[in-house]
Amino acid sequence: MAGELEFEKPLVELRNKIDELRKFAEERGFDFSEELARLEAQYRQLENELYSSLTAAQKMRIARHHQRPTTLDFIQAIFTDFLELHGDRLFADDLAIVGGLAKLNGVPVTVIGHQRGKDTKDNIARFFGSPHPEGFRKALRLMRQADKFGRPIITFIDTKGAYPGDTAEARGQGEAIARNLLVMSTLRVPIVCVVIGEGGSGGALALGVGNRVLMLENAIYSVISPNGAASILWKDASRADEAAEAMKITAQDLLAFGIIEEVIPEPKGGAHRDPEGTAALVKEAIWRHLQELMAMTPEELVEDRFRKYRSIGVYASDEPGAAAGTVPEAGRAPAGREAESGKSAGAAPKSGNNAVHAPGSGNAAGRAPESGEAGGSAGRAPESGNLAGRASASGHSPGEAESGNTAGGGSGAGSSAGGTDGGTTAGADAAIESNVR
């Protein structure tokens, strides 16, 4: 078993034992058929047990395997007439991103993906699959070209993250990633994204805003690599395995969260055990989703993409009787949050409940309402220098508006800034301060 991982050693040792016994029997002319059959059955049982219960850390190692198929491997196996295009027309050609024109079952498409190296020299040239800004801008150029000519876009995601060096920052790494996110969300052609290895941080997201996101069975997808998370949280990168378990980065986790649409199965041991068979499964999945998307109008494609990302995540609440729900539609109150008497839409939640925010990305408690929320003075943003729903000297928490108060401030006579029930402060201080703490 070439390229075995640490946790696969028991399988390797048993396979070596079987091979040695078979060779000995052939050389000496002995009949060990019964013993070999018993060992083969034992091997199959151990193999099933091992690969059916892989941990997140073990899947991370499979996703990073040096023999795992890369974007160019999948392009060669899935598409025909591939013509690679180079450069961002602004600075240079980043080899960490490959892309160009191809045909999928005779349909012209644009295909783009991260490309890791096959050996040390290739990895250095391709920055180990971590793109610079010119790589993301090359991808953006190809996507805009696809949009202009009505070609579906297929992306393959396989990177630990964007290149973190000062040269990348100097050339606008953050802007390049953000612009890709913005433009991909508005493209009027089908976009299918496939995570084939490791999908890490913004470097992955810059190619990941699609109508459909698929993942190979042993791939991982996360906002930061487990090594990076361990370094930040515990100042110890060696705790990456622990971080991987806590971060919910596997394909099965993300399918349950509704972040991806499908998990594509792999052969036992990973895609590198049977690259051709894995490519055939990836091709079938891409084509199936692409047929569904090609039946939509450009307007429906943009709306479908918007709804996909708008529905990701849930709102949690510590209010009695409030249940977790999906992200609310624009201009509507979050699920599980009921309007109380006298409250306007966008009113701040009770003290201690920070999981539910007023509608609108990044809204703070007491912020002026967004489009679709109640207008007028209710929910008015605080004046310069004041905090939204500012707490009173007695220890009230910000944004503590109850019945009779407008969002962001008390309105009843005798109410403190930040508001209390109907202007009444008696008996509330102790409970509120306890919640804040």
Coordinates of C-alpha atoms in Angstrom, one line a residue:
M1 CA 0.0 0.0 0.0
A2 CA 1.9 3.0 -1.3
G3 CA 1.7 6.3 0.5
E4 CA 0.0 4.9 3.6
L5 CA -0.9 7.2 6.5
E6 CA -0.1 6.6 10.2
F7 CA -3.6 5.3 11.1
E8 CA -3.4 2.9 8.2
K9 CA -0.4 1.0 9.5
P10 CA -2.5 -2.0 11.0
L11 CA -3.9 -2.6 7.5
V12 CA -0.4 -2.3 5.9
E13 CA 1.1 -4.8 8.4
L14 CA -1.7 -7.3 7.8
R15 CA -1.4 -7.0 4.0
N16 CA 2.3 -7.5 4.2
K17 CA 1.7 -10.7 6.2
I18 CA -0.7 -12.0 3.6
D19 CA 1.7 -11.3 0.8
E20 CA 4.6 -12.9 2.5
L21 CA 2.6 -16.1 3.3
R22 CA 1.3 -16.3 -0.3
K23 CA 4.9 -15.9 -1.6
F24 CA 6.2 -18.6 0.8
A25 CA 3.4 -21.0 -0.2
E26 CA 4.2 -20.5 -3.9
E27 CA 8.0 -21.0 -3.5
R28 CA 7.7 -24.1 -1.3
G29 CA 4.6 -25.6 -2.9
F30 CA 2.6 -25.6 0.4
D31 CA -1.2 -25.2 0.6
F32 CA -2.1 -22.3 2.8
S33 CA -5.3 -21.6 1.1
E34 CA -7.4 -21.8 4.3
E35 CA -5.1 -19.6 6.3
L36 CA -4.9 -17.1 3.4
A37 CA -8.7 -17.0 3.2
R38 CA -9.0 -16.4 6.9
L39 CA -6.4 -13.5 6.8
E40 CA -8.2 -12.0 3.7
A41 CA -11.5 -12.0 5.6
Q42 CA -9.8 -10.4 8.6
Y43 CA -8.3 -7.8 6.3
R44 CA -11.6 -6.8 4.8
Q45 CA -13.3 -6.6 8.2
L46 CA -10.5 -4.3 9.5
E47 CA -10.6 -2.2 6.4
N48 CA -14.4 -1.7 6.7
E49 CA -14.1 -0.8 10.4
L50 CA -11.3 1.6 9.8
Y51 CA -12.7 3.6 6.8
S52 CA -16.3 3.6 8.1
S53 CA -15.4 5.4 11.2
L54 CA -12.8 7.9 10.2
T55 CA -12.4 10.9 12.5
A56 CA -12.2 14.5 11.2
A57 CA -8.4 14.5 11.8
Q58 CA -8.0 11.3 9.8
K59 CA -10.1 12.8 6.9
M60 CA -7.9 15.9 7.0
R61 CA -4.9 13.7 6.4
I62 CA -6.5 12.0 3.5
A63 CA -7.6 15.3 2.0
R64 CA -3.9 16.5 2.2
H65 CA -2.4 13.2 0.8
H66 CA 0.4 14.0 -1.6
Q67 CA -1.0 11.5 -4.1
R68 CA -4.5 12.8 -4.1
P69 CA -5.8 13.9 -7.6
T70 CA -5.4 17.6 -8.3
T71 CA -7.5 20.0 -10.4
L72 CA -5.5 19.2 -13.6
D73 CA -6.0 15.5 -13.0
F74 CA -9.8 15.9 -12.8
I75 CA -9.8 18.2 -15.8
Q76 CA -7.9 15.7 -17.9
A77 CA -10.3 12.8 -16.8
I78 CA -13.6 14.7 -17.0
F79 CA -13.4 17.3 -19.8
T80 CA -12.4 17.3 -23.4
D81 CA -10.8 20.0 -25.5
F82 CA -9.3 21.8 -22.5
L83 CA -7.5 25.1 -23.4
E84 CA -5.7 26.7 -20.5
L85 CA -5.7 30.5 -20.3
H86 CA -3.1 32.4 -18.4
G87 CA -2.6 35.7 -16.6
D88 CA -4.8 38.3 -14.9
R89 CA -4.0 41.1 -17.5
L90 CA -2.8 43.2 -14.6
F91 CA 0.3 41.7 -13.0
A92 CA 1.3 38.1 -13.7
D93 CA 0.2 34.5 -14.2
D94 CA -0.2 32.7 -10.8
L95 CA 0.3 29.0 -11.2
A96 CA -1.6 28.3 -8.0
I97 CA -4.8 28.8 -10.1
V98 CA -5.4 27.0 -13.4
G99 CA -8.3 27.7 -15.7
G100 CA -9.5 27.7 -19.2
L101 CA -12.1 26.6 -21.7
A102 CA -13.3 23.0 -22.0
K103 CA -16.3 20.8 -23.0
L104 CA -18.3 18.6 -20.7
N105 CA -20.3 16.1 -22.6
G106 CA -20.1 18.4 -25.6
V107 CA -21.2 21.5 -23.7
P108 CA -18.7 24.4 -23.6
V109 CA -17.8 25.4 -20.0
T110 CA -15.2 27.4 -18.2
V111 CA -13.3 25.4 -15.6
I112 CA -11.1 26.9 -12.9
G113 CA -9.4 25.5 -9.8
H114 CA -6.6 25.6 -7.3
Q115 CA -3.5 23.5 -8.3
R116 CA -1.1 22.0 -5.9
G117 CA 2.3 20.7 -7.0
K118 CA 3.1 17.0 -7.6
D119 CA 6.6 17.3 -6.2
T120 CA 8.7 19.8 -4.2
K121 CA 9.8 21.8 -7.3
D122 CA 6.2 22.0 -8.6
N123 CA 4.9 22.9 -5.2
I124 CA 7.3 25.8 -4.9
A125 CA 6.3 27.1 -8.4
R126 CA 2.6 26.8 -7.5
F127 CA 3.0 28.1 -3.9
F128 CA 1.6 24.8 -2.6
G129 CA -1.8 25.7 -4.1
S130 CA -2.1 29.1 -2.2
P131 CA -2.9 31.8 -4.7
H132 CA -1.7 35.4 -4.8
P133 CA -4.1 38.2 -5.8
E134 CA -3.2 37.8 -9.4
G135 CA -4.4 34.2 -9.2
F136 CA -7.8 35.3 -7.9
R137 CA -7.9 38.1 -10.5
K138 CA -7.1 35.5 -13.3
A139 CA -10.1 33.4 -12.0
L140 CA -12.3 36.5 -12.0
R141 CA -11.3 37.4 -15.6
L142 CA -12.2 33.9 -16.7
M143 CA -15.5 34.0 -14.8
R144 CA -16.5 37.3 -16.4
Q145 CA -15.6 35.9 -19.8
A146 CA -17.8 32.9 -19.1
D147 CA -20.7 35.2 -18.1
K148 CA -20.3 37.3 -21.2
F149 CA -20.5 34.2 -23.5
G150 CA -23.1 32.3 -21.4
R151 CA -20.8 29.4 -20.5
P152 CA -21.4 27.4 -17.2
I153 CA -18.6 27.7 -14.7
I154 CA -17.1 24.7 -12.9
T155 CA -14.6 25.3 -10.0
F156 CA -12.4 22.8 -8.2
I157 CA -11.4 23.9 -4.6
D158 CA -8.2 22.5 -3.1
T159 CA -6.1 24.9 -1.0
K160 CA -5.0 25.5 2.6
G161 CA -5.8 29.2 2.0
A162 CA -4.7 32.3 0.2
Y163 CA -0.9 33.0 0.2
P164 CA -0.2 34.8 3.5
G165 CA 3.0 36.7 2.5
D166 CA 3.6 40.4 2.5
T167 CA 3.9 40.5 -1.3
A168 CA 0.3 39.2 -1.6
E169 CA -0.9 41.8 1.0
A170 CA 0.9 44.6 -0.9
R171 CA -0.9 43.6 -4.1
G172 CA -4.4 43.6 -2.5
Q173 CA -5.1 40.0 -1.3
G174 CA -8.2 40.9 0.7
E175 CA -9.6 43.1 -2.1
A176 CA -9.1 40.4 -4.7
I177 CA -10.9 37.8 -2.6
A178 CA -13.8 40.1 -1.7
R179 CA -14.3 41.1 -5.3
N180 CA -14.5 37.5 -6.4
L181 CA -17.2 36.9 -3.8
L182 CA -19.1 40.0 -5.0
V183 CA -18.9 39.2 -8.7
M184 CA -19.6 35.4 -8.3
S185 CA -22.8 36.2 -6.5
T186 CA -24.1 38.2 -9.5
L187 CA -23.0 36.1 -12.4
R188 CA -25.9 35.0 -14.7
V189 CA -24.6 31.6 -15.6
P190 CA -24.7 28.2 -13.7
I191 CA -21.8 27.7 -11.2
V192 CA -21.0 24.3 -9.7
C193 CA -18.2 24.1 -7.2
V194 CA -16.5 20.9 -6.1
V195 CA -14.2 20.7 -3.0
I196 CA -11.8 17.9 -4.0
G197 CA -9.3 18.2 -1.2
E198 CA -8.8 20.9 1.4
G199 CA -11.0 24.0 1.2
G200 CA -9.4 26.5 3.6
S201 CA -10.4 30.1 4.4
G202 CA -10.9 32.9 1.9
G203 CA -8.7 31.2 -0.6
A204 CA -11.3 28.6 -1.0
L205 CA -14.3 30.9 -0.8
A206 CA -13.0 33.0 -3.6
L207 CA -13.9 30.1 -6.0
G208 CA -16.7 28.8 -3.9
V209 CA -19.8 31.0 -4.4
G210 CA -21.8 28.6 -6.5
N211 CA -25.4 27.5 -7.1
R212 CA -24.3 24.1 -6.1
V213 CA -21.4 23.1 -3.8
L214 CA -20.3 19.5 -3.8
M215 CA -17.6 17.7 -1.7
L216 CA -15.7 14.5 -2.1
E217 CA -16.3 12.2 0.9
N218 CA -12.9 12.8 2.5
A219 CA -12.5 16.5 1.6
I220 CA -12.7 19.2 4.3
Y221 CA -14.0 22.8 4.1
S222 CA -13.5 25.4 6.8
V223 CA -13.0 29.1 7.5
I224 CA -9.5 28.5 8.7
S225 CA -7.2 25.5 8.6
P226 CA -7.2 23.3 11.8
N227 CA -3.5 24.2 12.2
G228 CA -4.2 27.9 12.0
A229 CA -7.2 27.6 14.4
A230 CA -5.0 25.7 17.0
S231 CA -2.3 28.3 16.7
I232 CA -4.8 31.1 17.4
L233 CA -6.9 29.5 20.0
W234 CA -4.3 27.5 22.0
K235 CA -1.0 29.0 20.7
D236 CA -0.1 25.4 19.8
A237 CA -0.3 24.2 16.1
S238 CA 0.3 20.6 17.3
R239 CA -3.3 20.6 18.5
A240 CA -4.6 20.7 15.0
D241 CA -6.3 17.3 15.4
E242 CA -8.3 18.6 18.3
A243 CA -9.3 21.7 16.4
A244 CA -10.4 19.6 13.4
E245 CA -12.8 17.6 15.6
A246 CA -14.3 20.8 17.1
M247 CA -14.6 22.8 13.8
K248 CA -17.1 20.4 12.0
I249 CA -15.1 20.5 8.8
T250 CA -16.1 17.2 7.1
A251 CA -18.4 16.8 4.1
Q252 CA -20.9 15.0 6.3
D253 CA -21.0 17.9 8.8
L254 CA -21.4 20.5 6.1
L255 CA -24.2 18.5 4.4
A256 CA -26.0 18.4 7.6
F257 CA -25.6 22.2 8.0
G258 CA -27.0 22.8 4.5
I259 CA -23.8 24.4 3.3
I260 CA -23.2 21.8 0.5
E261 CA -25.7 20.0 -1.6
E262 CA -24.0 16.6 -2.1
V263 CA -21.2 14.3 -0.8
I264 CA -19.5 12.4 -3.6
P265 CA -18.3 9.0 -2.5
E266 CA -14.6 7.9 -2.6
P267 CA -13.0 4.5 -2.8
K268 CA -11.9 3.0 0.5
G269 CA -8.7 4.8 1.6
G270 CA -9.3 7.9 -0.5
A271 CA -9.5 9.3 -4.0
H272 CA -5.8 8.5 -4.6
R273 CA -6.6 4.8 -4.5
D274 CA -8.7 5.0 -7.6
P275 CA -8.4 8.4 -9.4
E276 CA -10.2 7.3 -12.5
G277 CA -13.1 5.9 -10.6
T278 CA -13.4 9.0 -8.4
A279 CA -13.3 11.2 -11.5
A280 CA -16.1 9.3 -13.1
L281 CA -18.3 9.9 -9.9
V282 CA -17.4 13.6 -9.9
K283 CA -18.3 13.9 -13.6
E284 CA -21.7 12.3 -13.0
A285 CA -22.5 14.6 -10.1
I286 CA -21.4 17.8 -11.9
W287 CA -23.4 16.9 -15.0
R288 CA -26.5 16.0 -13.0
H289 CA -26.5 19.4 -11.2
L290 CA -25.5 21.3 -14.3
Q291 CA -28.5 20.0 -16.3
E292 CA -30.8 21.2 -13.6
L293 CA -29.2 24.6 -13.5
M294 CA -29.1 25.1 -17.3
A295 CA -32.9 24.9 -17.3
M296 CA -33.1 28.1 -15.3
T297 CA -33.1 31.6 -16.6
P298 CA -30.3 34.0 -15.8
E299 CA -32.5 35.8 -13.3
E300 CA -33.5 32.5 -11.6
L301 CA -29.8 31.5 -11.3
V302 CA -28.9 34.7 -9.5
E303 CA -31.9 34.3 -7.2
D304 CA -31.2 30.6 -6.6
R305 CA -27.6 31.5 -5.5
F306 CA -28.9 34.3 -3.3
R307 CA -31.4 32.0 -1.6
K308 CA -28.8 29.3 -1.0
Y309 CA -26.5 31.5 1.0
R310 CA -29.3 33.4 2.6
S311 CA -30.6 30.2 4.1
I312 CA -27.3 29.0 5.6
G313 CA -27.2 29.1 9.4
V314 CA -29.8 29.3 12.2
Y315 CA -30.7 31.8 14.9
A316 CA -30.6 30.7 18.5
S317 CA -32.4 32.4 21.3
D318 CA -32.4 32.1 25.1
E319 CA -35.9 33.6 25.4
P320 CA -38.5 31.2 26.9
G321 CA -40.4 29.3 24.2
A322 CA -38.2 30.7 21.3
A323 CA -37.0 28.0 19.0
A324 CA -34.0 28.0 16.7
G325 CA -34.9 28.7 13.1
T326 CA -33.3 29.5 9.8
V327 CA -32.0 32.9 8.7
P328 CA -34.9 35.3 8.1
E329 CA -35.8 36.7 4.8
A330 CA -34.7 40.3 4.1
G331 CA -36.8 42.8 6.0
R332 CA -38.4 40.2 8.2
A333 CA -37.9 39.4 11.9
P334 CA -35.7 36.4 12.6
A335 CA -37.5 33.0 13.2
G336 CA -38.2 32.4 16.8
R337 CA -38.4 36.1 17.6
E338 CA -41.8 37.4 18.3
A339 CA -42.8 41.1 18.2
E340 CA -43.7 42.3 21.7
S341 CA -46.2 45.0 22.4
G342 CA -44.9 48.4 21.4
K343 CA -41.7 47.1 19.8
S344 CA -40.8 48.1 16.3
A345 CA -39.2 45.7 13.8
G346 CA -35.4 45.6 14.4
A347 CA -35.8 46.1 18.2
A348 CA -32.8 44.9 20.2
P349 CA -33.1 41.6 22.0
K350 CA -33.2 41.1 25.7
S351 CA -30.1 41.4 27.7
G352 CA -27.8 38.4 27.5
N353 CA -29.3 37.2 24.2
N354 CA -26.6 38.1 21.7
A355 CA -27.3 35.3 19.2
V356 CA -30.3 37.1 17.6
H357 CA -29.4 40.3 15.8
A358 CA -31.6 42.9 14.2
P359 CA -32.1 42.3 10.5
G360 CA -29.4 43.5 8.2
S361 CA -25.8 42.3 8.1
G362 CA -23.8 43.6 11.0
N363 CA -26.6 45.5 12.6
A364 CA -26.0 46.4 16.3
A365 CA -28.8 46.6 18.8
G366 CA -30.6 49.8 18.4
R367 CA -29.2 50.5 14.9
A368 CA -31.3 52.4 12.4
P369 CA -33.5 49.9 10.6
E370 CA -32.6 48.6 7.1
S371 CA -34.9 48.5 4.1
G372 CA -38.1 46.7 5.0
E373 CA -37.9 47.5 8.7
A374 CA -40.1 49.9 10.6
G375 CA -39.1 53.5 9.8
G376 CA -39.6 56.8 11.6
S377 CA -38.0 57.5 15.0
A378 CA -38.5 53.9 16.2
G379 CA -35.1 52.2 16.1
R380 CA -33.3 55.5 15.5
A381 CA -29.6 55.2 15.6
P382 CA -28.0 56.9 18.6
E383 CA -26.4 60.2 18.3
S384 CA -22.7 60.6 17.8
G385 CA -20.7 59.5 20.8
N386 CA -23.6 57.5 22.3
L387 CA -23.7 53.7 22.4
A388 CA -26.8 51.9 20.9
G389 CA -29.2 51.4 23.7
R390 CA -26.6 52.7 26.2
A391 CA -26.7 51.2 29.6
S392 CA -27.6 53.3 32.6
A393 CA -25.2 53.8 35.5
S394 CA -27.0 51.0 37.4
G395 CA -25.5 48.4 35.1
H396 CA -28.0 47.9 32.3
S397 CA -26.8 46.1 29.2
P398 CA -26.8 47.8 25.8
G399 CA -29.9 47.5 23.7
E400 CA -32.2 46.5 26.5
A401 CA -35.5 47.6 25.2
E402 CA -38.8 46.1 26.5
S403 CA -42.5 46.8 25.9
G404 CA -43.2 50.5 25.3
N405 CA -39.7 51.4 24.3
T406 CA -38.3 52.1 20.8
A407 CA -35.3 50.0 19.6
G408 CA -32.2 51.6 20.9
G409 CA -33.6 53.8 23.6
G410 CA -36.2 54.2 26.4
S411 CA -39.1 56.4 25.7
G412 CA -41.2 56.3 28.9
A413 CA -40.9 59.0 31.6
G414 CA -38.2 58.0 34.0
S415 CA -36.7 55.4 31.7
S416 CA -32.9 55.1 31.7
A417 CA -31.0 55.2 28.4
G418 CA -31.3 51.7 27.0
G419 CA -34.9 51.5 28.3
T420 CA -36.7 49.3 30.8
D421 CA -40.3 47.9 30.9
G422 CA -42.7 50.8 30.4
G423 CA -40.2 53.3 32.0
T424 CA -40.1 51.3 35.2
T425 CA -36.7 50.5 36.7
A426 CA -37.8 49.0 40.1
G427 CA -36.5 45.5 40.6
A428 CA -34.9 45.2 37.2
D429 CA -31.3 46.2 38.0
A430 CA -30.3 43.0 39.8
A431 CA -31.6 40.6 37.1
I432 CA -30.2 42.6 34.3
E433 CA -26.7 42.9 35.9
S434 CA -26.8 39.2 36.5
N435 CA -27.5 38.5 32.8
V436 CA -24.8 40.9 31.7
R437 CA -22.3 39.0 33.8

